[in-house]
Amino acid sequence: MTAPVDPRATWGLPAPGQMARTVELDPLVTRVLAPNPSPMSLDGTNTYVVGAPGSGRAVVVDPGPDDAAHLAAVEAALAARGAQCVAVLVTHHHEDHAEAALPWGAHFGAEVAAGRAVVAGPRGRVLEPGERLNLAGTTIGVVPTPGHTKDHLAFRLESGAVLVGDHVLGRGTSVVTYPEGDVLAYLESLRRVHDLGPAALYCGHGPELTEDPGAVLDFYLAHRAYREHQLLEVLGQGPATVDELVATVYAAYPQQVWPAAAQSTRATLDKLRAEGRVEGTEPVRLA
Ligand SMILES: [Zn+2]
């Protein structure tokens, strides 16, 4: 098995650090990049302002960090659309997406909605998978996408674009967190989004993917299968600890991302253990 080729390599996406701060992506959506870049959050968190033009209303999806400059940029995007924020939606509970949800919800006087009560807050709303939200003059479909986290949701817009949070990133691949994440659920969620035939993927981090979203989802599925194959291949040479597996499989990656790689590795080993293909923990061995 050879490493799958990332179709985005030839798409001419903006280089890291080169994304515009605020961009109107399509008539329904403006993206505002938060000032929180890091090896894990890439260029920073993408906050999306969504609403039908002329409706005078908009929804803010993944407000991101509670940062005054970011709030000012989002307010400028709302003003440019002539819209008032009527709801704050959150893809999942991670702080780089959810931190500003409650403070900004209060600031805008807008309802907060998320997959988990602790994110939505006491006056917020817990979203149901499959629900259709009629907000800001448009319809937003709630697509369950567990895997990265248990509570992860994607939001499908009328244009066919899908706001995918950390389910799919604009560059590289996402992490199946451990112990919360779940590889099998993650793979199912990738197929679920693929089946929607998305017109575009608007990611929680990194550039928007518009050229061939299905090819990116195929690549993500192939990438997970390849990681599994690599782990089984290393274990074929003898038992190994998780640290040893990560150091071998992720040898070409900066050590900054190894803790995240270890999470995906542990989550993948859980799947392989459940399938009876490996056993033990430290070290892990082929079953
Ligand atoms: Zn996340």
CSV table of C-alpha atoms and ligand atoms in Angstrom, one decimal:
chain,number,residue,atom,x,y,z
A,1,MET,CA,0.0,0.0,0.0
A,2,THR,CA,1.4,3.4,-1.0
A,3,ALA,CA,0.6,6.7,0.7
A,4,PRO,CA,-2.5,8.3,-0.9
A,5,VAL,CA,-1.9,11.5,-2.8
A,6,ASP,CA,-3.5,14.6,-1.5
A,7,PRO,CA,-5.6,16.1,-4.4
A,8,ARG,CA,-5.2,19.6,-2.9
A,9,ALA,CA,-1.5,19.6,-3.7
A,10,THR,CA,-2.2,21.0,-7.2
A,11,TRP,CA,-5.1,23.3,-6.3
A,12,GLY,CA,-3.1,26.5,-5.7
A,13,LEU,CA,-4.5,27.0,-2.2
A,14,PRO,CA,-3.0,29.9,-0.3
A,15,ALA,CA,0.2,29.0,1.5
A,16,PRO,CA,0.1,28.9,5.4
A,17,GLY,CA,-0.1,32.4,6.8
A,18,GLN,CA,-1.4,33.8,3.4
A,19,MET,CA,-5.1,33.5,3.9
A,20,ALA,CA,-7.1,36.7,3.7
A,21,ARG,CA,-8.5,37.8,7.1
A,22,THR,CA,-12.1,38.4,5.8
A,23,VAL,CA,-13.5,37.0,2.5
A,24,GLU,CA,-17.0,36.8,1.1
A,25,LEU,CA,-17.0,33.1,-0.1
A,26,ASP,CA,-20.4,33.1,-1.7
A,27,PRO,CA,-23.6,35.1,-1.4
A,28,LEU,CA,-24.6,33.3,1.8
A,29,VAL,CA,-21.2,33.2,3.6
A,30,THR,CA,-18.4,35.5,4.7
A,31,ARG,CA,-15.3,33.9,6.4
A,32,VAL,CA,-13.4,35.8,9.1
A,33,LEU,CA,-10.1,34.3,10.2
A,34,ALA,CA,-9.3,34.5,13.9
A,35,PRO,CA,-5.9,35.6,15.1
A,36,ASN,CA,-5.0,32.3,16.8
A,37,PRO,CA,-2.6,30.5,14.5
A,38,SER,CA,-0.7,27.5,15.8
A,39,PRO,CA,0.6,24.1,14.6
A,40,MET,CA,-2.8,22.6,15.5
A,41,SER,CA,-5.1,25.4,14.5
A,42,LEU,CA,-3.1,26.1,11.3
A,43,ASP,CA,-3.8,29.7,10.1
A,44,GLY,CA,-6.2,30.2,12.9
A,45,THR,CA,-9.9,29.4,13.5
A,46,ASN,CA,-12.3,30.2,10.6
A,47,THR,CA,-15.5,31.9,11.8
A,48,TYR,CA,-18.3,32.0,9.3
A,49,VAL,CA,-21.0,34.6,9.0
A,50,VAL,CA,-24.0,33.0,7.2
A,51,GLY,CA,-27.3,34.6,6.1
A,52,ALA,CA,-29.4,35.3,3.0
A,53,PRO,CA,-28.5,38.7,1.4
A,54,GLY,CA,-31.0,41.3,2.3
A,55,SER,CA,-32.5,39.4,5.2
A,56,GLY,CA,-30.8,41.8,7.6
A,57,ARG,CA,-29.9,38.8,9.7
A,58,ALA,CA,-27.0,36.4,10.0
A,59,VAL,CA,-25.8,33.4,12.0
A,60,VAL,CA,-22.2,33.2,13.3
A,61,VAL,CA,-20.8,29.7,13.1
A,62,ASP,CA,-17.8,28.8,15.3
A,63,PRO,CA,-17.1,32.2,16.9
A,64,GLY,CA,-13.6,30.9,18.0
A,65,PRO,CA,-11.5,32.6,20.6
A,66,ASP,CA,-13.0,35.4,22.8
A,67,ASP,CA,-10.7,38.0,21.4
A,68,ALA,CA,-11.6,41.7,21.0
A,69,ALA,CA,-10.0,42.2,17.6
A,70,HIS,CA,-11.7,39.1,16.3
A,71,LEU,CA,-15.1,40.3,17.6
A,72,ALA,CA,-14.5,43.6,15.8
A,73,ALA,CA,-13.7,41.8,12.6
A,74,VAL,CA,-16.8,39.7,12.8
A,75,GLU,CA,-18.9,42.8,13.6
A,76,ALA,CA,-17.4,44.5,10.5
A,77,ALA,CA,-18.4,41.4,8.4
A,78,LEU,CA,-21.9,41.6,9.8
A,79,ALA,CA,-22.1,45.3,9.1
A,80,ALA,CA,-20.9,44.7,5.5
A,81,ARG,CA,-23.8,42.3,5.1
A,82,GLY,CA,-26.2,44.7,6.7
A,83,ALA,CA,-27.0,41.9,9.1
A,84,GLN,CA,-27.6,41.5,12.8
A,85,CYS,CA,-26.4,38.3,14.5
A,86,VAL,CA,-29.5,36.2,15.4
A,87,ALA,CA,-27.8,32.9,16.5
A,88,VAL,CA,-24.4,31.5,17.3
A,89,LEU,CA,-23.8,27.9,16.1
A,90,VAL,CA,-20.9,25.8,17.2
A,91,THR,CA,-19.5,22.7,15.5
A,92,HIS,CA,-17.9,21.2,18.6
A,93,HIS,CA,-16.8,21.9,22.1
A,94,HIS,CA,-13.1,22.6,21.5
A,95,GLU,CA,-12.1,26.0,22.9
A,96,ASP,CA,-10.6,27.3,19.6
A,97,HIS,CA,-14.2,27.1,18.2
A,98,ALA,CA,-16.4,27.5,21.2
A,99,GLU,CA,-14.7,29.9,23.7
A,100,ALA,CA,-16.5,33.0,22.4
A,101,ALA,CA,-19.9,31.3,22.0
A,102,LEU,CA,-21.5,32.3,25.3
A,103,PRO,CA,-19.9,35.8,25.7
A,104,TRP,CA,-20.8,36.7,22.1
A,105,GLY,CA,-24.2,35.2,22.3
A,106,ALA,CA,-24.8,37.5,25.3
A,107,HIS,CA,-23.2,40.4,23.5
A,108,PHE,CA,-25.4,40.0,20.4
A,109,GLY,CA,-28.5,38.9,22.3
A,110,ALA,CA,-28.4,35.8,20.1
A,111,GLU,CA,-29.3,32.2,21.0
A,112,VAL,CA,-26.3,29.8,21.1
A,113,ALA,CA,-26.9,26.3,19.6
A,114,ALA,CA,-24.5,23.3,19.7
A,115,GLY,CA,-24.4,19.6,20.0
A,116,ARG,CA,-23.6,19.7,23.7
A,117,ALA,CA,-25.5,21.5,26.5
A,118,VAL,CA,-22.3,22.8,28.2
A,119,VAL,CA,-21.4,24.7,24.9
A,120,ALA,CA,-25.0,25.9,24.3
A,121,GLY,CA,-25.3,27.2,27.9
A,122,PRO,CA,-28.3,27.4,30.2
A,123,ARG,CA,-30.4,29.4,27.8
A,124,GLY,CA,-29.1,27.8,24.6
A,125,ARG,CA,-30.3,25.0,22.5
A,126,VAL,CA,-28.9,21.5,22.0
A,127,LEU,CA,-29.1,20.6,18.3
A,128,GLU,CA,-30.5,17.3,17.1
A,129,PRO,CA,-28.8,15.5,14.2
A,130,GLY,CA,-30.8,15.9,11.0
A,131,GLU,CA,-32.6,19.0,12.3
A,132,ARG,CA,-33.2,21.8,9.7
A,133,LEU,CA,-32.8,25.3,11.1
A,134,ASN,CA,-34.6,28.2,9.5
A,135,LEU,CA,-32.4,31.1,10.3
A,136,ALA,CA,-31.4,34.4,8.7
A,137,GLY,CA,-33.5,33.8,5.7
A,138,THR,CA,-32.0,30.5,4.8
A,139,THR,CA,-32.1,26.8,5.8
A,140,ILE,CA,-29.2,25.2,7.6
A,141,GLY,CA,-29.1,21.4,7.9
A,142,VAL,CA,-27.5,19.9,11.0
A,143,VAL,CA,-25.3,17.0,9.9
A,144,PRO,CA,-23.9,14.6,12.7
A,145,THR,CA,-20.2,14.2,12.2
A,146,PRO,CA,-18.8,12.5,15.3
A,147,GLY,CA,-15.3,11.2,15.3
A,148,HIS,CA,-12.9,14.2,15.9
A,149,THR,CA,-15.1,14.7,19.0
A,150,LYS,CA,-18.3,13.0,20.1
A,151,ASP,CA,-20.4,16.2,19.8
A,152,HIS,CA,-19.1,17.2,16.4
A,153,LEU,CA,-21.7,18.6,13.9
A,154,ALA,CA,-21.4,20.0,10.4
A,155,PHE,CA,-23.8,22.5,8.9
A,156,ARG,CA,-25.1,22.1,5.3
A,157,LEU,CA,-26.1,25.3,3.6
A,158,GLU,CA,-28.7,25.8,0.8
A,159,SER,CA,-25.9,26.4,-1.6
A,160,GLY,CA,-24.6,22.9,-1.0
A,161,ALA,CA,-21.6,24.1,0.8
A,162,VAL,CA,-20.9,22.3,4.1
A,163,LEU,CA,-19.3,24.0,7.2
A,164,VAL,CA,-17.2,21.0,8.4
A,165,GLY,CA,-15.5,22.4,11.5
A,166,ASP,CA,-12.6,20.1,12.4
A,167,HIS,CA,-14.0,17.1,10.6
A,168,VAL,CA,-12.0,18.1,7.5
A,169,LEU,CA,-9.3,20.7,7.5
A,170,GLY,CA,-8.2,23.0,4.7
A,171,ARG,CA,-4.7,21.5,4.9
A,172,GLY,CA,-3.4,18.2,6.1
A,173,THR,CA,-5.7,15.8,8.0
A,174,SER,CA,-7.7,16.1,11.1
A,175,VAL,CA,-7.1,14.4,14.5
A,176,VAL,CA,-9.3,11.7,16.0
A,177,THR,CA,-8.9,12.8,19.6
A,178,TYR,CA,-8.4,10.3,22.3
A,179,PRO,CA,-10.1,9.1,24.4
A,180,GLU,CA,-13.1,11.1,23.2
A,181,GLY,CA,-12.9,10.5,19.5
A,182,ASP,CA,-13.8,7.4,17.6
A,183,VAL,CA,-12.2,6.2,14.3
A,184,LEU,CA,-15.2,4.1,13.2
A,185,ALA,CA,-17.6,7.0,13.8
A,186,TYR,CA,-15.1,9.3,12.0
A,187,LEU,CA,-15.0,7.2,8.9
A,188,GLU,CA,-18.8,7.0,8.9
A,189,SER,CA,-19.0,10.7,9.2
A,190,LEU,CA,-16.6,11.2,6.3
A,191,ARG,CA,-18.9,9.0,4.1
A,192,ARG,CA,-22.0,10.9,5.4
A,193,VAL,CA,-20.6,14.2,4.2
A,194,HIS,CA,-19.4,12.6,1.0
A,195,ASP,CA,-22.9,11.3,0.3
A,196,LEU,CA,-24.2,14.9,0.6
A,197,GLY,CA,-22.3,15.7,-2.6
A,198,PRO,CA,-21.0,18.9,-1.0
A,199,ALA,CA,-20.4,21.9,-3.4
A,200,ALA,CA,-17.7,23.1,-1.1
A,201,LEU,CA,-16.1,22.4,2.3
A,202,TYR,CA,-15.7,25.4,4.5
A,203,CYS,CA,-13.3,24.1,7.1
A,204,GLY,CA,-12.7,25.1,10.7
A,205,HIS,CA,-9.0,25.8,9.9
A,206,GLY,CA,-7.2,26.4,6.6
A,207,PRO,CA,-8.5,27.3,3.2
A,208,GLU,CA,-12.0,26.6,1.9
A,209,LEU,CA,-12.1,23.5,-0.4
A,210,THR,CA,-14.1,24.2,-3.6
A,211,GLU,CA,-12.4,22.4,-6.5
A,212,ASP,CA,-13.3,18.8,-5.7
A,213,PRO,CA,-14.6,18.3,-2.2
A,214,GLY,CA,-15.4,14.6,-2.9
A,215,ALA,CA,-11.8,13.9,-3.8
A,216,VAL,CA,-10.7,15.4,-0.5
A,217,LEU,CA,-13.1,13.2,1.4
A,218,ASP,CA,-11.9,10.2,-0.6
A,219,PHE,CA,-8.3,11.2,0.4
A,220,TYR,CA,-9.2,11.4,4.0
A,221,LEU,CA,-10.7,7.9,3.9
A,222,ALA,CA,-7.7,6.5,2.1
A,223,HIS,CA,-5.4,8.3,4.6
A,224,ARG,CA,-7.0,6.6,7.6
A,225,ALA,CA,-6.7,3.2,5.9
A,226,TYR,CA,-3.1,3.9,5.1
A,227,ARG,CA,-2.3,4.9,8.8
A,228,GLU,CA,-3.9,1.6,9.9
A,229,HIS,CA,-1.8,-0.3,7.4
A,230,GLN,CA,1.3,1.5,8.6
A,231,LEU,CA,0.6,0.6,12.3
A,232,LEU,CA,0.0,-3.1,11.4
A,233,GLU,CA,3.2,-3.1,9.3
A,234,VAL,CA,5.3,-1.8,12.2
A,235,LEU,CA,3.6,-4.2,14.6
A,236,GLY,CA,4.4,-7.0,12.2
A,237,GLN,CA,8.0,-6.5,13.2
A,238,GLY,CA,7.2,-6.9,16.9
A,239,PRO,CA,5.4,-5.4,19.8
A,240,ALA,CA,5.7,-1.6,20.2
A,241,THR,CA,4.6,1.1,22.6
A,242,VAL,CA,2.4,4.0,21.3
A,243,ASP,CA,5.4,6.4,21.5
A,244,GLU,CA,7.5,4.0,19.4
A,245,LEU,CA,4.7,3.7,16.8
A,246,VAL,CA,4.3,7.4,16.6
A,247,ALA,CA,8.1,8.0,16.2
A,248,THR,CA,8.1,5.5,13.3
A,249,VAL,CA,4.9,6.3,11.5
A,250,TYR,CA,5.2,10.1,11.9
A,251,ALA,CA,9.0,10.3,11.6
A,252,ALA,CA,8.7,12.8,8.7
A,253,TYR,CA,6.5,15.2,10.8
A,254,PRO,CA,7.6,17.9,13.2
A,255,GLN,CA,7.6,16.7,16.8
A,256,GLN,CA,5.1,19.5,17.7
A,257,VAL,CA,2.4,17.4,16.1
A,258,TRP,CA,3.4,14.1,17.7
A,259,PRO,CA,1.1,14.5,20.7
A,260,ALA,CA,-1.9,14.9,18.3
A,261,ALA,CA,-0.6,12.0,16.2
A,262,ALA,CA,-0.4,9.9,19.4
A,263,GLN,CA,-4.1,10.6,20.0
A,264,SER,CA,-5.1,9.5,16.5
A,265,THR,CA,-2.8,6.4,16.9
A,266,ARG,CA,-4.4,5.4,20.2
A,267,ALA,CA,-7.9,5.9,18.7
A,268,THR,CA,-6.9,3.7,15.7
A,269,LEU,CA,-5.4,1.1,18.0
A,270,ASP,CA,-8.8,1.0,19.8
A,271,LYS,CA,-10.5,0.3,16.5
A,272,LEU,CA,-8.0,-2.5,15.6
A,273,ARG,CA,-8.3,-4.0,19.1
A,274,ALA,CA,-12.1,-4.0,18.7
A,275,GLU,CA,-11.7,-5.8,15.4
A,276,GLY,CA,-9.4,-8.3,17.1
A,277,ARG,CA,-6.4,-7.4,14.9
A,278,VAL,CA,-4.1,-6.1,17.7
A,279,GLU,CA,-4.0,-6.7,21.5
A,280,GLY,CA,-2.4,-5.3,24.6
A,281,THR,CA,-1.7,-1.6,25.3
A,282,GLU,CA,1.9,-0.9,26.3
A,283,PRO,CA,3.3,-2.6,24.3
A,284,VAL,CA,0.7,-3.3,21.6
A,285,ARG,CA,1.1,-6.5,19.5
A,286,LEU,CA,-0.6,-8.2,16.6
A,287,ALA,CA,-3.4,-10.5,17.8
B,1,ZN,ZN,-11.4,20.5,17.4
